[in-house]
Coordinates of C-alpha atoms and ligand atoms in Angstrom, one line a residue:
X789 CA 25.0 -11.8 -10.5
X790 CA 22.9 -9.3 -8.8
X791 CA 21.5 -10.3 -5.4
X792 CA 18.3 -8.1 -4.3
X793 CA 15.9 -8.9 -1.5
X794 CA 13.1 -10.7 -2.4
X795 CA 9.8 -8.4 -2.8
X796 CA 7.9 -8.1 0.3
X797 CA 10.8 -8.6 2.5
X798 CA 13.3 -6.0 4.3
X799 CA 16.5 -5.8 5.3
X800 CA 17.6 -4.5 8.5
X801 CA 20.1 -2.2 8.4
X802 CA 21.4 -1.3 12.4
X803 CA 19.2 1.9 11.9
X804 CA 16.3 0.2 10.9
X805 CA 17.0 -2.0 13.4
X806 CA 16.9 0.6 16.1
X807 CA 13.4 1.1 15.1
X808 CA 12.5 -2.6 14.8
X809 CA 13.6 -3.2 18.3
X810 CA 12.0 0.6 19.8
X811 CA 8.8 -0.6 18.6
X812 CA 8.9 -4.3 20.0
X813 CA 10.4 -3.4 23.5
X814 CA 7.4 -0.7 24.2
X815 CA 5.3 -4.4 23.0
X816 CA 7.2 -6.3 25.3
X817 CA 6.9 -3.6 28.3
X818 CA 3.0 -3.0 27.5
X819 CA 2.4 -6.3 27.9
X820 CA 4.6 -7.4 31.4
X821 CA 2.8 -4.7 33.3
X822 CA -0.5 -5.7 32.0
X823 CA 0.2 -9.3 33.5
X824 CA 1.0 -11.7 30.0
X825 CA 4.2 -14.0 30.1
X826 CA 5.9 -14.5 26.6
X827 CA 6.0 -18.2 24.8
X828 CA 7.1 -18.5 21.1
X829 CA 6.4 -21.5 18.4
X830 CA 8.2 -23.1 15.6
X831 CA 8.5 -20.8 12.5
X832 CA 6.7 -23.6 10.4
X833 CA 4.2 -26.2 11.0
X834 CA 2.2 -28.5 9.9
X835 CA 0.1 -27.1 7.1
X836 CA -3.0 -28.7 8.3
X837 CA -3.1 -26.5 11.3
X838 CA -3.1 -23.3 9.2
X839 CA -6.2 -24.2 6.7
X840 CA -8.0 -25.9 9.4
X841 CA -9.8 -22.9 10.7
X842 CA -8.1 -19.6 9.6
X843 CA -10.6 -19.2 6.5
X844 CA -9.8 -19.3 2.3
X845 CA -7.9 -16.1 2.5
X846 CA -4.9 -17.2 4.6
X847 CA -4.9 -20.3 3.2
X848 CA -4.3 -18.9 0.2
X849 CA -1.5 -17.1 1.8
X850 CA 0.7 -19.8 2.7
X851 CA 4.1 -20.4 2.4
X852 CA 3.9 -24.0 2.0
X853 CA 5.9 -26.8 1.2
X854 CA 7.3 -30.7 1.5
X855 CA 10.0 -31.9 3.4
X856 CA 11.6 -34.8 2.7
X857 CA 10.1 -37.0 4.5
X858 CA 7.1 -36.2 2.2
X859 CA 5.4 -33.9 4.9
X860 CA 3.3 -31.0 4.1
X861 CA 4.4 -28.0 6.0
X862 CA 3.7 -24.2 6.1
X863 CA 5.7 -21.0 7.7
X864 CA 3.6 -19.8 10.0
X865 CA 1.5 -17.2 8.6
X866 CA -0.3 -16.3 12.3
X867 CA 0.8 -17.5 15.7
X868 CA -3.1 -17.9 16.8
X869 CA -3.1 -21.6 15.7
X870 CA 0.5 -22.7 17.5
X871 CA -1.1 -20.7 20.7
X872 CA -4.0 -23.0 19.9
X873 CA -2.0 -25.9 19.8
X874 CA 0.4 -25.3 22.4
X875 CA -2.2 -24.5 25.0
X876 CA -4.0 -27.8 24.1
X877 CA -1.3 -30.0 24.7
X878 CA -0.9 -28.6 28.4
X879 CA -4.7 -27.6 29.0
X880 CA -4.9 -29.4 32.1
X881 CA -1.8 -28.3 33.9
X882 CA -2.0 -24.3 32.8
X883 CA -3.6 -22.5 35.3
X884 CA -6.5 -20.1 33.6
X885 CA -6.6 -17.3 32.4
X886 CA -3.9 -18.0 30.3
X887 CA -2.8 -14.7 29.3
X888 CA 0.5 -14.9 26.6
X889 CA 2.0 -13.0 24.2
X890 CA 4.5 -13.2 21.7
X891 CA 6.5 -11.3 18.9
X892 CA 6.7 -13.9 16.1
X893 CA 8.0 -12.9 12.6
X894 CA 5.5 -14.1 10.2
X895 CA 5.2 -14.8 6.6
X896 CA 2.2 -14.5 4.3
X897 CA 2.5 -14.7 0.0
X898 CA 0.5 -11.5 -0.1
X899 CA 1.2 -9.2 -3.5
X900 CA 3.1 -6.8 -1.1
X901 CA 1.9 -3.1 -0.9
X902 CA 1.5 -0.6 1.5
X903 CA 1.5 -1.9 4.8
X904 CA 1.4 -5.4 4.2
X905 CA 4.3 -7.1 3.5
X906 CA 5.2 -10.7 2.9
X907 CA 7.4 -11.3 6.1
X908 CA 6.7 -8.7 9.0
X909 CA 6.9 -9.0 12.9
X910 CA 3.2 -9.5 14.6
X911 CA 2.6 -8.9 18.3
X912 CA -0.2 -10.7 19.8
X913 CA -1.8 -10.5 23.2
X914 CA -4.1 -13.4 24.2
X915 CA -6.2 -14.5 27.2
X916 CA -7.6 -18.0 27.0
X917 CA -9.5 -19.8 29.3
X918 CA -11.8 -16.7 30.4
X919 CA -15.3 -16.6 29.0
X920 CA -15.7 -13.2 30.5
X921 CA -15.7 -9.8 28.3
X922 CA -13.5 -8.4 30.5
X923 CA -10.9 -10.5 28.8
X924 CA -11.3 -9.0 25.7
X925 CA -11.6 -5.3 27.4
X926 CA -8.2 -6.0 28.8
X927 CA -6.6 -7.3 25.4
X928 CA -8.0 -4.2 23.9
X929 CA -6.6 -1.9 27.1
X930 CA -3.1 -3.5 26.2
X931 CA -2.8 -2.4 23.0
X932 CA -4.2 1.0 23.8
X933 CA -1.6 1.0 26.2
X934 CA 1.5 0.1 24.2
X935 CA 0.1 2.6 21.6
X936 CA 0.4 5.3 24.1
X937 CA 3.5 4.4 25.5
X938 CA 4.8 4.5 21.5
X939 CA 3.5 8.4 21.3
X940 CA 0.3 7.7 19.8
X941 CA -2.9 9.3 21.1
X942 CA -6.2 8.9 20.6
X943 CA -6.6 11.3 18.3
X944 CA -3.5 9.3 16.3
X945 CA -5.4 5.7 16.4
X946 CA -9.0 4.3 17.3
X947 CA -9.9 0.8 18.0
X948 CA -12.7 0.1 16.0
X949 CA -15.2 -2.5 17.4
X950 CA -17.7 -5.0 16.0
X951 CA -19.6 -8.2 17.2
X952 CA -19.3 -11.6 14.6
X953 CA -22.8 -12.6 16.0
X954 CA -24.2 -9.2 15.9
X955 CA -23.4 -9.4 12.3
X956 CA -24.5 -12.8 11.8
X957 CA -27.5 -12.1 13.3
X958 CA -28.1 -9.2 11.0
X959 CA -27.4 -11.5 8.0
X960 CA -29.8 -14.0 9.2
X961 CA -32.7 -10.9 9.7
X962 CA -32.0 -9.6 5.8
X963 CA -32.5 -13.3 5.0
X964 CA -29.1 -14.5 3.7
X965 CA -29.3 -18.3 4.1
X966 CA -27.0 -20.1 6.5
X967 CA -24.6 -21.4 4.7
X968 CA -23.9 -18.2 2.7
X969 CA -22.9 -16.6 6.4
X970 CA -19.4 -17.3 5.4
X971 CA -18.7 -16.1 2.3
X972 CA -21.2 -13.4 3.2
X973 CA -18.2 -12.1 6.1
X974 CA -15.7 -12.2 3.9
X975 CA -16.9 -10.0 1.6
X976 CA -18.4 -7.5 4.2
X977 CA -14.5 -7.8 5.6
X978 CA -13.2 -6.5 2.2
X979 CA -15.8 -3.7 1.9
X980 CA -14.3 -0.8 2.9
X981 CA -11.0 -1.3 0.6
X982 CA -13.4 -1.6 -2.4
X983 CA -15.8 0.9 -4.5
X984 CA -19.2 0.3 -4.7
X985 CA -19.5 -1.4 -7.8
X986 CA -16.8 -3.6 -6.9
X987 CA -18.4 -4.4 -3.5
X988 CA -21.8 -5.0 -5.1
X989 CA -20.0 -7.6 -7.9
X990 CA -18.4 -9.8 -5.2
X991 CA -21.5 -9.3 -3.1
X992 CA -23.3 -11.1 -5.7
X993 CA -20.7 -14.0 -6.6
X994 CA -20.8 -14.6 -2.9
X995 CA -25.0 -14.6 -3.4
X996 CA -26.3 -12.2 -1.3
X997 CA -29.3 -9.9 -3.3
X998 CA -29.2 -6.2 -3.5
X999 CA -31.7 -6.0 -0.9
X1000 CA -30.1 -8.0 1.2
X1001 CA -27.0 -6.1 1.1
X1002 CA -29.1 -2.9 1.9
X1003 CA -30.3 -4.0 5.0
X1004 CA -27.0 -5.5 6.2
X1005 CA -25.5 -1.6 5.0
X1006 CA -28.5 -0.2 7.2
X1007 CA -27.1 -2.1 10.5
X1008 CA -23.8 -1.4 9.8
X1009 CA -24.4 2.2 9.9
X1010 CA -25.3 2.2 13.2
X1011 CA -23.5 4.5 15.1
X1012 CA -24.4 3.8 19.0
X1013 CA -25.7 0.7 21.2
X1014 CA -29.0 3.0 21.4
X1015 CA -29.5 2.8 17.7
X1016 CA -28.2 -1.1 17.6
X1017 CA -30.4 -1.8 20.4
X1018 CA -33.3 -0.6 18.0
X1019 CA -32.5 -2.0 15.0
X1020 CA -33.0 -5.2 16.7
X1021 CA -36.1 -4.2 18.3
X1022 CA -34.3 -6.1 21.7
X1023 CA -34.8 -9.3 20.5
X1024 CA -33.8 -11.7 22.8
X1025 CA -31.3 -13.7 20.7
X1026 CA -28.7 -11.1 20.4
X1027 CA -29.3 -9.4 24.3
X1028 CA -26.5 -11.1 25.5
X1029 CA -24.4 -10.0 22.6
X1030 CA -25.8 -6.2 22.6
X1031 CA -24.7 -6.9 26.8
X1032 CA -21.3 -7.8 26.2
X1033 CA -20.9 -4.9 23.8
X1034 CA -22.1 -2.2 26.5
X1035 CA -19.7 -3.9 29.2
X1036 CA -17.0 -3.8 26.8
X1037 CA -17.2 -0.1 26.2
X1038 CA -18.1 0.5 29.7
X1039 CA -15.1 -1.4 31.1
X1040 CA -12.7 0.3 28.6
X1041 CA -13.8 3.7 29.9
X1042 CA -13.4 2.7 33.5
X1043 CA -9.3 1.4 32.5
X1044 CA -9.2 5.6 31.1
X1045 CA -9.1 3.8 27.7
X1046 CA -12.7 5.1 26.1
X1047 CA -11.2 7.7 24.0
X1048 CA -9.3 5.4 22.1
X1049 CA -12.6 3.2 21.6
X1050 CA -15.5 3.4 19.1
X1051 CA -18.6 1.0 17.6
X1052 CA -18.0 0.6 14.4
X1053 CA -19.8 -2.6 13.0
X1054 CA -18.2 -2.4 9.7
X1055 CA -15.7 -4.2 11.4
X1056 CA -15.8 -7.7 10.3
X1057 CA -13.1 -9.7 10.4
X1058 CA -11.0 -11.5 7.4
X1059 CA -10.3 -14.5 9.8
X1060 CA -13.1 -17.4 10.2
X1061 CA -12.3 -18.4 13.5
X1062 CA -13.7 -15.2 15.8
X1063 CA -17.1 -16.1 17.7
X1064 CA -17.8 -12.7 19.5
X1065 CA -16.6 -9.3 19.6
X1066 CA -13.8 -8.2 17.4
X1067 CA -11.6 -4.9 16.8
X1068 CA -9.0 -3.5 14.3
X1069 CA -6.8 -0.3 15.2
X1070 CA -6.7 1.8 12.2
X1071 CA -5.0 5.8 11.9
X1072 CA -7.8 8.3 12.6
X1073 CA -8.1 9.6 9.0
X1074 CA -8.2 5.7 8.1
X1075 CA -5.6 6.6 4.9
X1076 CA -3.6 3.4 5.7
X1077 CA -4.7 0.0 6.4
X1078 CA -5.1 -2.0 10.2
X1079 CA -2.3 -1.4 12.5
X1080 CA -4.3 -4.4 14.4
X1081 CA -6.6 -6.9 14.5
X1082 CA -8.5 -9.4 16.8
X1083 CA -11.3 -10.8 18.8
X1084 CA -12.6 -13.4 20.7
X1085 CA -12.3 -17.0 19.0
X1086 CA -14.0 -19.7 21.4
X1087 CA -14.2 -22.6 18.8
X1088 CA -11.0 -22.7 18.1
X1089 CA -9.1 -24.6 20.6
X1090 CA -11.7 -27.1 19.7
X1091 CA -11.5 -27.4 16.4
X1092 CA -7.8 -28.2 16.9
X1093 CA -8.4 -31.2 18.9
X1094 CA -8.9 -29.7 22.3
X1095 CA -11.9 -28.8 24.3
X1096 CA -14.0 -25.7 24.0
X1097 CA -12.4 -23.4 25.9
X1098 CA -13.0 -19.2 25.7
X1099 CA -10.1 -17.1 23.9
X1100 CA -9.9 -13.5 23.0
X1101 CA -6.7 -11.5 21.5
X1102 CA -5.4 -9.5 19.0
X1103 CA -2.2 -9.1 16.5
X1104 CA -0.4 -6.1 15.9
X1105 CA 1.8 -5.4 13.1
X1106 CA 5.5 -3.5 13.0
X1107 CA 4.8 -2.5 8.8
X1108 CA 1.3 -0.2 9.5
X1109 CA 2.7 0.7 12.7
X1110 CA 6.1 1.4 11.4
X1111 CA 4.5 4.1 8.6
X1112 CA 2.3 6.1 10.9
X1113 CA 4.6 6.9 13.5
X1114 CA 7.4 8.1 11.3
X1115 CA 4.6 10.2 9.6
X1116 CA 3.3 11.7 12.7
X1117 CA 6.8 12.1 13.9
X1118 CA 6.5 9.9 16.9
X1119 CA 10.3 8.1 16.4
X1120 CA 12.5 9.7 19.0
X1121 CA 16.1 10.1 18.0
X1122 CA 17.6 6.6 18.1
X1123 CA 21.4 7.8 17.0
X1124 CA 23.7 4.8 18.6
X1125 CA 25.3 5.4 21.5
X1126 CA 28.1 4.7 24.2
X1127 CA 29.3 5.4 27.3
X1128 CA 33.1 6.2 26.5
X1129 CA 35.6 6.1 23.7
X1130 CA 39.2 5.2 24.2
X1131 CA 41.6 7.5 22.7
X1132 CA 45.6 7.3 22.4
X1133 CA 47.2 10.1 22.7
X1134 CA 50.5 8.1 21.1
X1135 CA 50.8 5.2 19.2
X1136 CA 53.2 3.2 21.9
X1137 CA 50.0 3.7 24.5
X1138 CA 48.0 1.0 22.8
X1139 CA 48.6 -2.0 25.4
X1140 CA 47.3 0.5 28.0
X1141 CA 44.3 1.6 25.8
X1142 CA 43.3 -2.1 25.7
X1143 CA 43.6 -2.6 29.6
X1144 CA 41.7 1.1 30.0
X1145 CA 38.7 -0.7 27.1
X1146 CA 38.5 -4.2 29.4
X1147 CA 38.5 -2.4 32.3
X1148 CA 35.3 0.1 31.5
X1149 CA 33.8 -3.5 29.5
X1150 CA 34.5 -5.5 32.5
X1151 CA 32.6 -2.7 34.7
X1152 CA 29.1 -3.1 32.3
X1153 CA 30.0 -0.1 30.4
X1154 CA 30.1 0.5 27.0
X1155 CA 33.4 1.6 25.3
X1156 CA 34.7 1.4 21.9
X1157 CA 38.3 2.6 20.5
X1158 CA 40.1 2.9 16.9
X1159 CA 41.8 0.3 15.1
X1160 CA 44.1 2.4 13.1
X1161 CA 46.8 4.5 15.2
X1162 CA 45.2 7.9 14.4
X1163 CA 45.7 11.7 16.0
X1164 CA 44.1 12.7 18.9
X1165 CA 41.4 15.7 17.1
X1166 CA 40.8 12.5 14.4
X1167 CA 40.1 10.4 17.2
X1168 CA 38.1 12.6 19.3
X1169 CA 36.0 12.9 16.0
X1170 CA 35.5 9.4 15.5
X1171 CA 33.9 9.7 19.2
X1172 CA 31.3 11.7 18.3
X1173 CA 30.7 10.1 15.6
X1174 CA 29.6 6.7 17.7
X1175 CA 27.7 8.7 19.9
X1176 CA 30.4 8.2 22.7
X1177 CA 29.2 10.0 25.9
X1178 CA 32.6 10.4 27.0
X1179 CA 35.8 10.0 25.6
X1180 CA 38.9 8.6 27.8
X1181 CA 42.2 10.2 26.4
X1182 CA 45.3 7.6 27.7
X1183 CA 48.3 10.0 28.3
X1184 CA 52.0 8.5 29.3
X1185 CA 51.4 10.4 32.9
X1186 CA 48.1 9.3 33.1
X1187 CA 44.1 9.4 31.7
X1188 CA 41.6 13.0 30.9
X1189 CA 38.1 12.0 31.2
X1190 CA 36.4 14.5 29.0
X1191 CA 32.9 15.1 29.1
X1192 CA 31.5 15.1 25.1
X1193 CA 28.8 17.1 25.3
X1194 CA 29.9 19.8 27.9
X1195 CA 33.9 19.5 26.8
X1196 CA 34.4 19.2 30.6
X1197 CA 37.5 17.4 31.5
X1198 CA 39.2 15.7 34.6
X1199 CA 42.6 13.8 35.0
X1200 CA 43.3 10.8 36.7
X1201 CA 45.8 8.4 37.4
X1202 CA 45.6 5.5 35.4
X1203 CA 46.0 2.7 38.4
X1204 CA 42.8 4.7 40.2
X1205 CA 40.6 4.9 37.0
X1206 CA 41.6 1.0 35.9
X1207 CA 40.0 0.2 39.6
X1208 CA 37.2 2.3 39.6
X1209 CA 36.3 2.9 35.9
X1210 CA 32.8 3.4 36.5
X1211 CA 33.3 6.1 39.1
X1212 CA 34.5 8.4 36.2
X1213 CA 31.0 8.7 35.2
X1214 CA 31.0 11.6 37.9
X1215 CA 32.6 14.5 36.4
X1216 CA 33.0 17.8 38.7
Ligands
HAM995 P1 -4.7 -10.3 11.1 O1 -5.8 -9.3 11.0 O2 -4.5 -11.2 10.0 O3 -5.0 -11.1 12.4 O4 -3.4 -9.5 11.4 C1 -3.3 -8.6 12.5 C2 -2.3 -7.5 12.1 O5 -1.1 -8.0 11.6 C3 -2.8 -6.6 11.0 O6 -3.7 -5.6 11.5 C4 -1.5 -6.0 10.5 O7 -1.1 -5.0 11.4 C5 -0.6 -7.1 10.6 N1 -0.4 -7.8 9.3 C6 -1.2 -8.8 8.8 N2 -0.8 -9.2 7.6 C7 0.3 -8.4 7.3 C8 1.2 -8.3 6.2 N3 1.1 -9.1 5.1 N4 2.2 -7.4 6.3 C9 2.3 -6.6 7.4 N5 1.5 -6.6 8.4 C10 0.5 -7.5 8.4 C11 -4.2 -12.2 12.9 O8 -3.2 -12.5 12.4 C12 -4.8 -12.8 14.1 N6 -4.1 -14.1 14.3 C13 -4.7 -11.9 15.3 C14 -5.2 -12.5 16.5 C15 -4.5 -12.9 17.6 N7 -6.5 -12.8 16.8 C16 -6.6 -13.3 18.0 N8 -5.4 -13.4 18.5

């Protein structure tokens, strides 16, 4: 029988791995200097927490299924909900702002393609429990600043922002009804990854008219809070909105994170849960889809049984992320390395190869050493071949320290390098 991997999944091989754990380290540093601690869920749930909120499209992503006591349960296909619901059962004993994050590896039945896959690894930065845009400003900082710190400039990636009830308010002013607000989002979400003709079709099932779709297009386009400010005429319902906007782009610049930043109210959102301003990180050319996503979502701590609390974050995918910075050439050279080899130079010298190994392993450093008895040059070659640094070459008299990359070499006696193995590090 022929195993494979099933579709939309990947294996990691230890140099994909390198990558894999490259990319989520420069996560994990970005967000420990910016001030989040890290928490983690169960990698399914309860499937009612994942339809109760998220919107028709993850739902009908789901990984679901019954256990055997007859319960319904889903692998998680976000971590935003488990956030939700972890930070409800303890809301009275956090102190606020809450500010998380986490690296989950999540699963969604999407017909894979580029960039979206049907397991990946998300990170996601949240604040909850602040009200204030500056929450969202510094969400949006932190994934500017693990970007950076991954190679990418802002002439790489740019974090495109919208408002929910900027957008809602402009559906309300062409005259879409209420209750079509909804479906109305979730088409203007898919719009840029369709044609016209295909936008206009779905734009009708979900209701809206062709001139509603035009005036909707015509806010959309703008470029500037000037020209948003206008097209609203400064109406007082959406001030505060149009506020929060200026502070948000205002506050980025002042963190040295403007460049990065630009309006873009095309931005929409395929989730149903964000109440305010929300983002997506694409490439500059925009030729592959989101690295990111996110926003503020202030109803849904509610929704899930808790009280109505603020929240704003984001996720950010490995796949997306993954493509654009081998394109752009960002992966360093992550060749596997150690600190020394342990090499003998006859056969009988193995028992004192093992005590030389223990010794360095014992000391924190890393050292590897052949199986098979082999010749020195063979040896020496399977040294560079691991990346070894060093290589430690056990003679009856005594040990050479040689140096890999210079060819540099020092003898010592093997009593004074078994106690001090980590002072051959220094080579004269
Ligand atoms: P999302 O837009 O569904 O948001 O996903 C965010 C990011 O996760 C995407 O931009 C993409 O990088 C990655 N992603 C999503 N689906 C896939 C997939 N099938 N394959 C590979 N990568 C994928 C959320 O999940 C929100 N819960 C984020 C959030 C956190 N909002 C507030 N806090």
């Amino acid at each position: 029988m022929d195993f494979k991997a099933v579709k939309g999944t990947r294996d990691f091989y230890p140099d994909q791995m390198r990558v894999r754990n490259w990319i989520a380290e420069a996560w994990r540093r970005a967000s420990l200097r910016n001030g989040f601690e890290e928490y983690d869920s169960p990698i399914f749930e309860y499937l009612d927490l994942f339809t109760a909120k998220s919107g028709q499209e993850i739902a009908g992503q789901l990984f679901g299924f019954t256990d055997r006591g007859g319960r319904r349960l889903a692998i998680r296909p976000e971590i935003t909900p488990s956030l939700a619901r972890m930070v409800n059962a303890r809301i009275n004993s956090l102190p606020r702002p809450i500010k998380w994050f986490s690296l989950p590896r999540l699963c969604r039945a999407e017909n894979p393609q580029r960039g979206r896959l049907r397991e990946f690894f998300q990170w996601n930065v949240d604040v909850i429990g602040a009200d204030s845009i500056l929450a969202d400003a510094e969400c949006i900082y932190v994934a500017v600043d693990a970007l950076g710190e991954l190679g990418l400039s802002a002439d790489d990636v740019c974090v495109r922002i919208g408002s929910r009830p900027l957008t809602v308010a402009a559906l309300r002013a062409a005259g879409v009804p209420a209750e079509l607000t909804g479906p109305a989002l979730a088409v203007l979400d898919k719009r840029p990854r369709l044609s016209d003709e295909d936008f206009g079709k779905l734009a009708a099932d979900a209701g809206l008219t062709e001139g509603q779709i035009a005036a909707v297009g015509r806010f959309q386009e703008a470029s500037s809070l000037g020209e948003l400010r206008s097209h609203f005429h400064d109406c007082d319902e959406v001030k505060a909105d149009l506020d929060d906007l200026a502070e948000l782009f205002a506050t980025l610049e002042a963190m040295g994170a403007g460049d990065y930043c630009a309006l873009d109210l095309r931005v929409v959102r395929g989730l149903a849960y964000y109440t305010g301003v929300v983002y997506e990180v694409f490439d500059r050319s925009q030729a592959l889809r989101a690295v990111a996503g996110g926003g503020r979502y202030d109803n849904l701590l509610e929704v899930l049984g808790g009280p109505k609390v603020g929240a704003t974050g984001f996720g950010m995918g490995d796949v997306v992320l993954g493509i654009l910075l081998a394109e752009k050439g960002k992966l360093p050279d992550l060749s596997p390395r150690i600190e020394y080899f342990v090499i003998e130079a006859t056969e009988e010298l193995r028992p004192k190869v093992l005590e030389v190994v223990g010794a360095l392993r014992r000391a924190g450093l890393s050292a590897d050493f052949n199986y098979r008895p082999q010749s020195i040059g063979k040896q020496l070659k399977a040294a560079n071949r691991r990346g070894a640094a060093r290589a430690v070459i056990v003679r009856a008299d005594g040990v050479s320290i040689k140096d890999l990359a210079s060819g540099a070499q020092r003898d010592r006696a093997l009593e004074e390098f078994l106690r001090a193995p980590a002072g051959a590090e220094h080579m004269q």
